[in-house]
Amino acid sequence: MKQKKKKITILFVCLGNICRSPSAEGIMKQLVLKAGLQEQIIIDSAGILDCHQGKLSDARMRAHATRRGYQLDSKSRPVVSKDFFEFDYIIGMDDRNIADLQSKAIDLESLAKIHRMAEYFGEASLFDHVPDPYYGGADGFETVLDLLEDACKCLLTHVSLDLDK
Ligand code: 4NP
């Protein structure tokens, strides 16, 4: 009998779901596709706020991502209770995201699913979070992409080990 393949689900979360988390989603989807794991590693993103619901990512974020070959086509949506059942990893970009997620978690199992993106940064990183680029300039958007490209590679390695278990 053919064995059903194990699946892992990942939700990236930031404040507005229009800059950092949709970028993480786009970068991770491209890595997963290159690795041929798109049926096993399922990726989505969401925001703490609901005020950008239904909107495409920030135009500045999309422009910077497009220059690196990432298409950001997801639409903003808020985190909902169901996400804590549906996702195995819920990954916040900064301490505020983590605190907000912790306050939304429905039980201990949900709390254990919450991770910081910085857990997956390379050892030499000067950052301990993914800084919010919304009110800053072009450099901030480039920093976000640098950090996320680094972290997503490490996250894929980590999650691939889980798939093999
Ligand atoms: P994000 O950036 O959390 O990376 O999507 C922000 C987007 C919108 C706002 C703040 C941060 N805002 O205040 O509307």
PDB file of C-alpha atoms and ligand atoms in Angstrom:
ATOM      1  CA  MET A   1       0.000   0.000   0.000  1.00  0.00           C
ATOM      2  CA  LYS A   2       1.268   3.469  -0.885  1.00  0.00           C
ATOM      3  CA  GLN A   3       2.140   5.425   2.268  1.00  0.00           C
ATOM      4  CA  LYS A   4       0.634   8.889   2.631  1.00  0.00           C
ATOM      5  CA  LYS A   5       3.358  11.546   2.626  1.00  0.00           C
ATOM      6  CA  LYS A   6       3.824  13.561   5.803  1.00  0.00           C
ATOM      7  CA  LYS A   7       2.797  17.225   5.561  1.00  0.00           C
ATOM      8  CA  ILE A   8       4.079  20.226   7.485  1.00  0.00           C
ATOM      9  CA  THR A   9       2.201  23.513   7.553  1.00  0.00           C
ATOM     10  CA  ILE A  10       3.846  26.883   8.214  1.00  0.00           C
ATOM     11  CA  LEU A  11       2.157  30.234   8.884  1.00  0.00           C
ATOM     12  CA  PHE A  12       4.314  33.387   8.790  1.00  0.00           C
ATOM     13  CA  VAL A  13       2.933  36.271  10.847  1.00  0.00           C
ATOM     14  CA  CYS A  14       3.746  40.002  11.063  1.00  0.00           C
ATOM     15  CA  LEU A  15       1.730  43.041  12.090  1.00  0.00           C
ATOM     16  CA  GLY A  16      -0.008  44.035   8.853  1.00  0.00           C
ATOM     17  CA  ASN A  17       0.598  41.004   6.588  1.00  0.00           C
ATOM     18  CA  ILE A  18       1.615  43.373   3.804  1.00  0.00           C
ATOM     19  CA  CYS A  19       5.433  43.520   4.157  1.00  0.00           C
ATOM     20  CA  ARG A  20       7.375  40.917   6.141  1.00  0.00           C
ATOM     21  CA  SER A  21       5.158  37.832   6.351  1.00  0.00           C
ATOM     22  CA  PRO A  22       4.031  37.839   2.684  1.00  0.00           C
ATOM     23  CA  SER A  23       7.721  38.182   1.747  1.00  0.00           C
ATOM     24  CA  ALA A  24       8.577  35.201   3.947  1.00  0.00           C
ATOM     25  CA  GLU A  25       5.717  33.315   2.271  1.00  0.00           C
ATOM     26  CA  GLY A  26       6.999  34.180  -1.243  1.00  0.00           C
ATOM     27  CA  ILE A  27      10.625  33.317  -0.460  1.00  0.00           C
ATOM     28  CA  MET A  28       9.767  30.056   1.313  1.00  0.00           C
ATOM     29  CA  LYS A  29       7.371  28.965  -1.444  1.00  0.00           C
ATOM     30  CA  GLN A  30      10.115  29.455  -4.031  1.00  0.00           C
ATOM     31  CA  LEU A  31      12.629  27.426  -1.965  1.00  0.00           C
ATOM     32  CA  VAL A  32      10.097  24.671  -1.350  1.00  0.00           C
ATOM     33  CA  LEU A  33       9.217  24.534  -5.054  1.00  0.00           C
ATOM     34  CA  LYS A  34      12.913  24.274  -5.992  1.00  0.00           C
ATOM     35  CA  ALA A  35      13.239  21.393  -3.516  1.00  0.00           C
ATOM     36  CA  GLY A  36      10.144  19.691  -5.039  1.00  0.00           C
ATOM     37  CA  LEU A  37       8.437  19.669  -1.625  1.00  0.00           C
ATOM     38  CA  GLN A  38       5.396  21.818  -2.473  1.00  0.00           C
ATOM     39  CA  GLU A  39       2.965  18.975  -1.736  1.00  0.00           C
ATOM     40  CA  GLN A  40       4.489  18.347   1.673  1.00  0.00           C
ATOM     41  CA  ILE A  41       5.332  21.809   2.978  1.00  0.00           C
ATOM     42  CA  ILE A  42       2.299  24.087   2.929  1.00  0.00           C
ATOM     43  CA  ILE A  43       2.874  27.802   3.467  1.00  0.00           C
ATOM     44  CA  ASP A  44       0.634  30.768   4.225  1.00  0.00           C
ATOM     45  CA  SER A  45       0.904  34.158   5.944  1.00  0.00           C
ATOM     46  CA  ALA A  46      -1.319  36.348   8.098  1.00  0.00           C
ATOM     47  CA  GLY A  47      -1.258  39.545  10.157  1.00  0.00           C
ATOM     48  CA  ILE A  48      -2.094  40.562  13.702  1.00  0.00           C
ATOM     49  CA  LEU A  49      -4.076  43.543  12.337  1.00  0.00           C
ATOM     50  CA  ASP A  50      -7.108  43.217  10.098  1.00  0.00           C
ATOM     51  CA  CYS A  51      -7.001  46.765   8.663  1.00  0.00           C
ATOM     52  CA  HIS A  52      -5.276  45.696   5.428  1.00  0.00           C
ATOM     53  CA  GLN A  53      -7.525  42.655   4.905  1.00  0.00           C
ATOM     54  CA  GLY A  54      -7.956  41.749   1.216  1.00  0.00           C
ATOM     55  CA  LYS A  55      -5.130  44.038   0.044  1.00  0.00           C
ATOM     56  CA  LEU A  56      -2.070  42.945  -1.907  1.00  0.00           C
ATOM     57  CA  SER A  57       1.292  43.447  -0.198  1.00  0.00           C
ATOM     58  CA  ASP A  58       2.734  46.947   0.116  1.00  0.00           C
ATOM     59  CA  ALA A  59       3.823  48.205  -3.338  1.00  0.00           C
ATOM     60  CA  ARG A  60       7.345  49.048  -2.055  1.00  0.00           C
ATOM     61  CA  MET A  61       7.768  45.545  -0.627  1.00  0.00           C
ATOM     62  CA  ARG A  62       6.553  44.005  -3.876  1.00  0.00           C
ATOM     63  CA  ALA A  63       8.951  46.124  -5.933  1.00  0.00           C
ATOM     64  CA  HIS A  64      11.966  45.093  -3.829  1.00  0.00           C
ATOM     65  CA  ALA A  65      10.896  41.438  -3.866  1.00  0.00           C
ATOM     66  CA  THR A  66      10.296  41.437  -7.633  1.00  0.00           C
ATOM     67  CA  ARG A  67      13.871  42.651  -8.196  1.00  0.00           C
ATOM     68  CA  ARG A  68      15.058  39.489  -6.436  1.00  0.00           C
ATOM     69  CA  GLY A  69      12.708  37.271  -8.425  1.00  0.00           C
ATOM     70  CA  TYR A  70       9.889  36.803  -5.905  1.00  0.00           C
ATOM     71  CA  GLN A  71       6.268  37.305  -6.865  1.00  0.00           C
ATOM     72  CA  LEU A  72       4.220  38.410  -3.840  1.00  0.00           C
ATOM     73  CA  ASP A  73       0.635  37.702  -4.793  1.00  0.00           C
ATOM     74  CA  SER A  74      -1.011  36.882  -1.457  1.00  0.00           C
ATOM     75  CA  LYS A  75      -3.710  39.125   0.027  1.00  0.00           C
ATOM     76  CA  SER A  76      -3.634  40.311   3.633  1.00  0.00           C
ATOM     77  CA  ARG A  77      -5.720  38.477   6.212  1.00  0.00           C
ATOM     78  CA  PRO A  78      -5.729  38.456  10.015  1.00  0.00           C
ATOM     79  CA  VAL A  79      -4.695  35.485  12.180  1.00  0.00           C
ATOM     80  CA  VAL A  80      -7.782  33.504  13.261  1.00  0.00           C
ATOM     81  CA  SER A  81      -8.265  30.855  15.990  1.00  0.00           C
ATOM     82  CA  LYS A  82      -8.486  28.097  13.363  1.00  0.00           C
ATOM     83  CA  ASP A  83      -4.859  28.827  12.380  1.00  0.00           C
ATOM     84  CA  PHE A  84      -3.714  27.329  15.682  1.00  0.00           C
ATOM     85  CA  PHE A  85      -5.284  24.012  14.655  1.00  0.00           C
ATOM     86  CA  GLU A  86      -4.264  24.094  11.000  1.00  0.00           C
ATOM     87  CA  PHE A  87      -0.598  25.092  11.228  1.00  0.00           C
ATOM     88  CA  ASP A  88       2.347  23.238  12.761  1.00  0.00           C
ATOM     89  CA  TYR A  89       4.668  26.266  12.835  1.00  0.00           C
ATOM     90  CA  ILE A  90       3.397  29.797  13.505  1.00  0.00           C
ATOM     91  CA  ILE A  91       6.362  32.100  13.001  1.00  0.00           C
ATOM     92  CA  GLY A  92       6.357  35.739  14.141  1.00  0.00           C
ATOM     93  CA  MET A  93       8.785  38.384  12.915  1.00  0.00           C
ATOM     94  CA  ASP A  94       9.391  40.363  16.136  1.00  0.00           C
ATOM     95  CA  ASP A  95       8.693  40.320  19.881  1.00  0.00           C
ATOM     96  CA  ARG A  96       5.450  42.236  19.501  1.00  0.00           C
ATOM     97  CA  ASN A  97       4.139  39.668  17.007  1.00  0.00           C
ATOM     98  CA  ILE A  98       5.126  36.894  19.412  1.00  0.00           C
ATOM     99  CA  ALA A  99       3.352  38.543  22.362  1.00  0.00           C
ATOM    100  CA  ASP A 100       0.214  39.115  20.245  1.00  0.00           C
ATOM    101  CA  LEU A 101       0.257  35.520  19.013  1.00  0.00           C
ATOM    102  CA  GLN A 102       0.724  34.228  22.562  1.00  0.00           C
ATOM    103  CA  SER A 103      -2.320  36.201  23.673  1.00  0.00           C
ATOM    104  CA  LYS A 104      -4.373  34.647  20.853  1.00  0.00           C
ATOM    105  CA  ALA A 105      -3.198  31.051  21.472  1.00  0.00           C
ATOM    106  CA  ILE A 106      -6.047  28.850  22.603  1.00  0.00           C
ATOM    107  CA  ASP A 107      -4.149  26.176  24.532  1.00  0.00           C
ATOM    108  CA  LEU A 108      -0.668  24.938  25.461  1.00  0.00           C
ATOM    109  CA  GLU A 109      -0.326  23.023  22.206  1.00  0.00           C
ATOM    110  CA  SER A 110      -0.988  26.253  20.285  1.00  0.00           C
ATOM    111  CA  LEU A 111       1.576  28.144  22.384  1.00  0.00           C
ATOM    112  CA  ALA A 112       4.210  25.532  21.529  1.00  0.00           C
ATOM    113  CA  LYS A 113       3.687  26.174  17.808  1.00  0.00           C
ATOM    114  CA  ILE A 114       4.778  29.821  18.078  1.00  0.00           C
ATOM    115  CA  HIS A 115       8.351  30.557  16.973  1.00  0.00           C
ATOM    116  CA  ARG A 116      10.479  33.633  16.266  1.00  0.00           C
ATOM    117  CA  MET A 117      11.855  33.985  12.748  1.00  0.00           C
ATOM    118  CA  ALA A 118      15.187  34.896  14.423  1.00  0.00           C
ATOM    119  CA  GLU A 119      15.479  31.260  15.613  1.00  0.00           C
ATOM    120  CA  TYR A 120      16.425  30.476  12.010  1.00  0.00           C
ATOM    121  CA  PHE A 121      18.926  33.318  11.417  1.00  0.00           C
ATOM    122  CA  GLY A 122      22.552  32.360  10.725  1.00  0.00           C
ATOM    123  CA  GLU A 123      24.850  32.444  13.742  1.00  0.00           C
ATOM    124  CA  ALA A 124      26.645  35.586  12.523  1.00  0.00           C
ATOM    125  CA  SER A 125      23.457  37.647  12.230  1.00  0.00           C
ATOM    126  CA  LEU A 126      23.511  41.073  13.883  1.00  0.00           C
ATOM    127  CA  PHE A 127      19.703  40.996  14.204  1.00  0.00           C
ATOM    128  CA  ASP A 128      17.426  39.314  16.737  1.00  0.00           C
ATOM    129  CA  HIS A 129      14.167  40.059  14.855  1.00  0.00           C
ATOM    130  CA  VAL A 130      12.919  41.078  11.409  1.00  0.00           C
ATOM    131  CA  PRO A 131      12.498  44.881  11.693  1.00  0.00           C
ATOM    132  CA  ASP A 132       9.267  46.472  10.544  1.00  0.00           C
ATOM    133  CA  PRO A 133      10.066  48.350   7.282  1.00  0.00           C
ATOM    134  CA  TYR A 134       6.671  50.106   6.935  1.00  0.00           C
ATOM    135  CA  TYR A 135       7.638  53.591   8.112  1.00  0.00           C
ATOM    136  CA  GLY A 136      11.238  53.517   6.843  1.00  0.00           C
ATOM    137  CA  GLY A 137      13.135  53.765   3.558  1.00  0.00           C
ATOM    138  CA  ALA A 138      14.406  51.406   0.865  1.00  0.00           C
ATOM    139  CA  ASP A 139      17.190  49.978   3.071  1.00  0.00           C
ATOM    140  CA  GLY A 140      14.608  48.539   5.449  1.00  0.00           C
ATOM    141  CA  PHE A 141      12.934  46.539   2.701  1.00  0.00           C
ATOM    142  CA  GLU A 142      16.300  45.167   1.546  1.00  0.00           C
ATOM    143  CA  THR A 143      17.196  44.194   5.127  1.00  0.00           C
ATOM    144  CA  VAL A 144      13.887  42.345   5.441  1.00  0.00           C
ATOM    145  CA  LEU A 145      14.633  40.353   2.288  1.00  0.00           C
ATOM    146  CA  ASP A 146      18.243  39.613   3.354  1.00  0.00           C
ATOM    147  CA  LEU A 147      17.094  38.312   6.745  1.00  0.00           C
ATOM    148  CA  LEU A 148      14.200  36.303   5.328  1.00  0.00           C
ATOM    149  CA  GLU A 149      16.283  34.673   2.582  1.00  0.00           C
ATOM    150  CA  ASP A 150      18.790  33.555   5.224  1.00  0.00           C
ATOM    151  CA  ALA A 151      16.142  32.349   7.688  1.00  0.00           C
ATOM    152  CA  CYS A 152      14.001  30.540   5.101  1.00  0.00           C
ATOM    153  CA  LYS A 153      16.982  28.440   3.948  1.00  0.00           C
ATOM    154  CA  CYS A 154      17.626  27.367   7.529  1.00  0.00           C
ATOM    155  CA  LEU A 155      13.920  26.787   8.167  1.00  0.00           C
ATOM    156  CA  LEU A 156      13.677  24.538   5.100  1.00  0.00           C
ATOM    157  CA  THR A 157      16.600  22.436   6.350  1.00  0.00           C
ATOM    158  CA  HIS A 158      14.959  22.200   9.789  1.00  0.00           C
ATOM    159  CA  VAL A 159      11.522  21.281   8.443  1.00  0.00           C
ATOM    160  CA  SER A 160      12.938  18.779   5.938  1.00  0.00           C
ATOM    161  CA  LEU A 161      14.428  16.872   8.890  1.00  0.00           C
ATOM    162  CA  ASP A 162      10.927  16.749  10.416  1.00  0.00           C
ATOM    163  CA  LEU A 163       9.566  15.297   7.165  1.00  0.00           C
ATOM    164  CA  ASP A 164      12.115  12.473   7.303  1.00  0.00           C
ATOM    165  CA  LYS A 165      11.091  11.423  10.845  1.00  0.00           C
TER     166      LYS A 165
HETATM  167  P1  4NP B   1       4.283  44.323   8.226  1.00  0.00           P
HETATM  168  O1  4NP B   1       4.449  45.935   8.135  1.00  0.00           O
HETATM  169  O2  4NP B   1       3.849  44.033   9.647  1.00  0.00           O
HETATM  170  O3  4NP B   1       5.640  43.798   7.918  1.00  0.00           O
HETATM  171  O4  4NP B   1       3.223  43.954   7.196  1.00  0.00           O
HETATM  172  C1  4NP B   1       3.438  46.814   8.557  1.00  0.00           C
HETATM  173  C2  4NP B   1       2.360  47.057   7.749  1.00  0.00           C
HETATM  174  C3  4NP B   1       1.365  47.938   8.155  1.00  0.00           C
HETATM  175  C4  4NP B   1       1.477  48.558   9.374  1.00  0.00           C
HETATM  176  C5  4NP B   1       2.554  48.303  10.202  1.00  0.00           C
HETATM  177  C6  4NP B   1       3.537  47.418   9.788  1.00  0.00           C
HETATM  178  N1  4NP B   1       0.474  49.483   9.801  1.00  0.00           N
HETATM  179  O5  4NP B   1       0.635  50.093  10.849  1.00  0.00           O
HETATM  180  O6  4NP B   1      -0.536  49.647   9.105  1.00  0.00           O
END
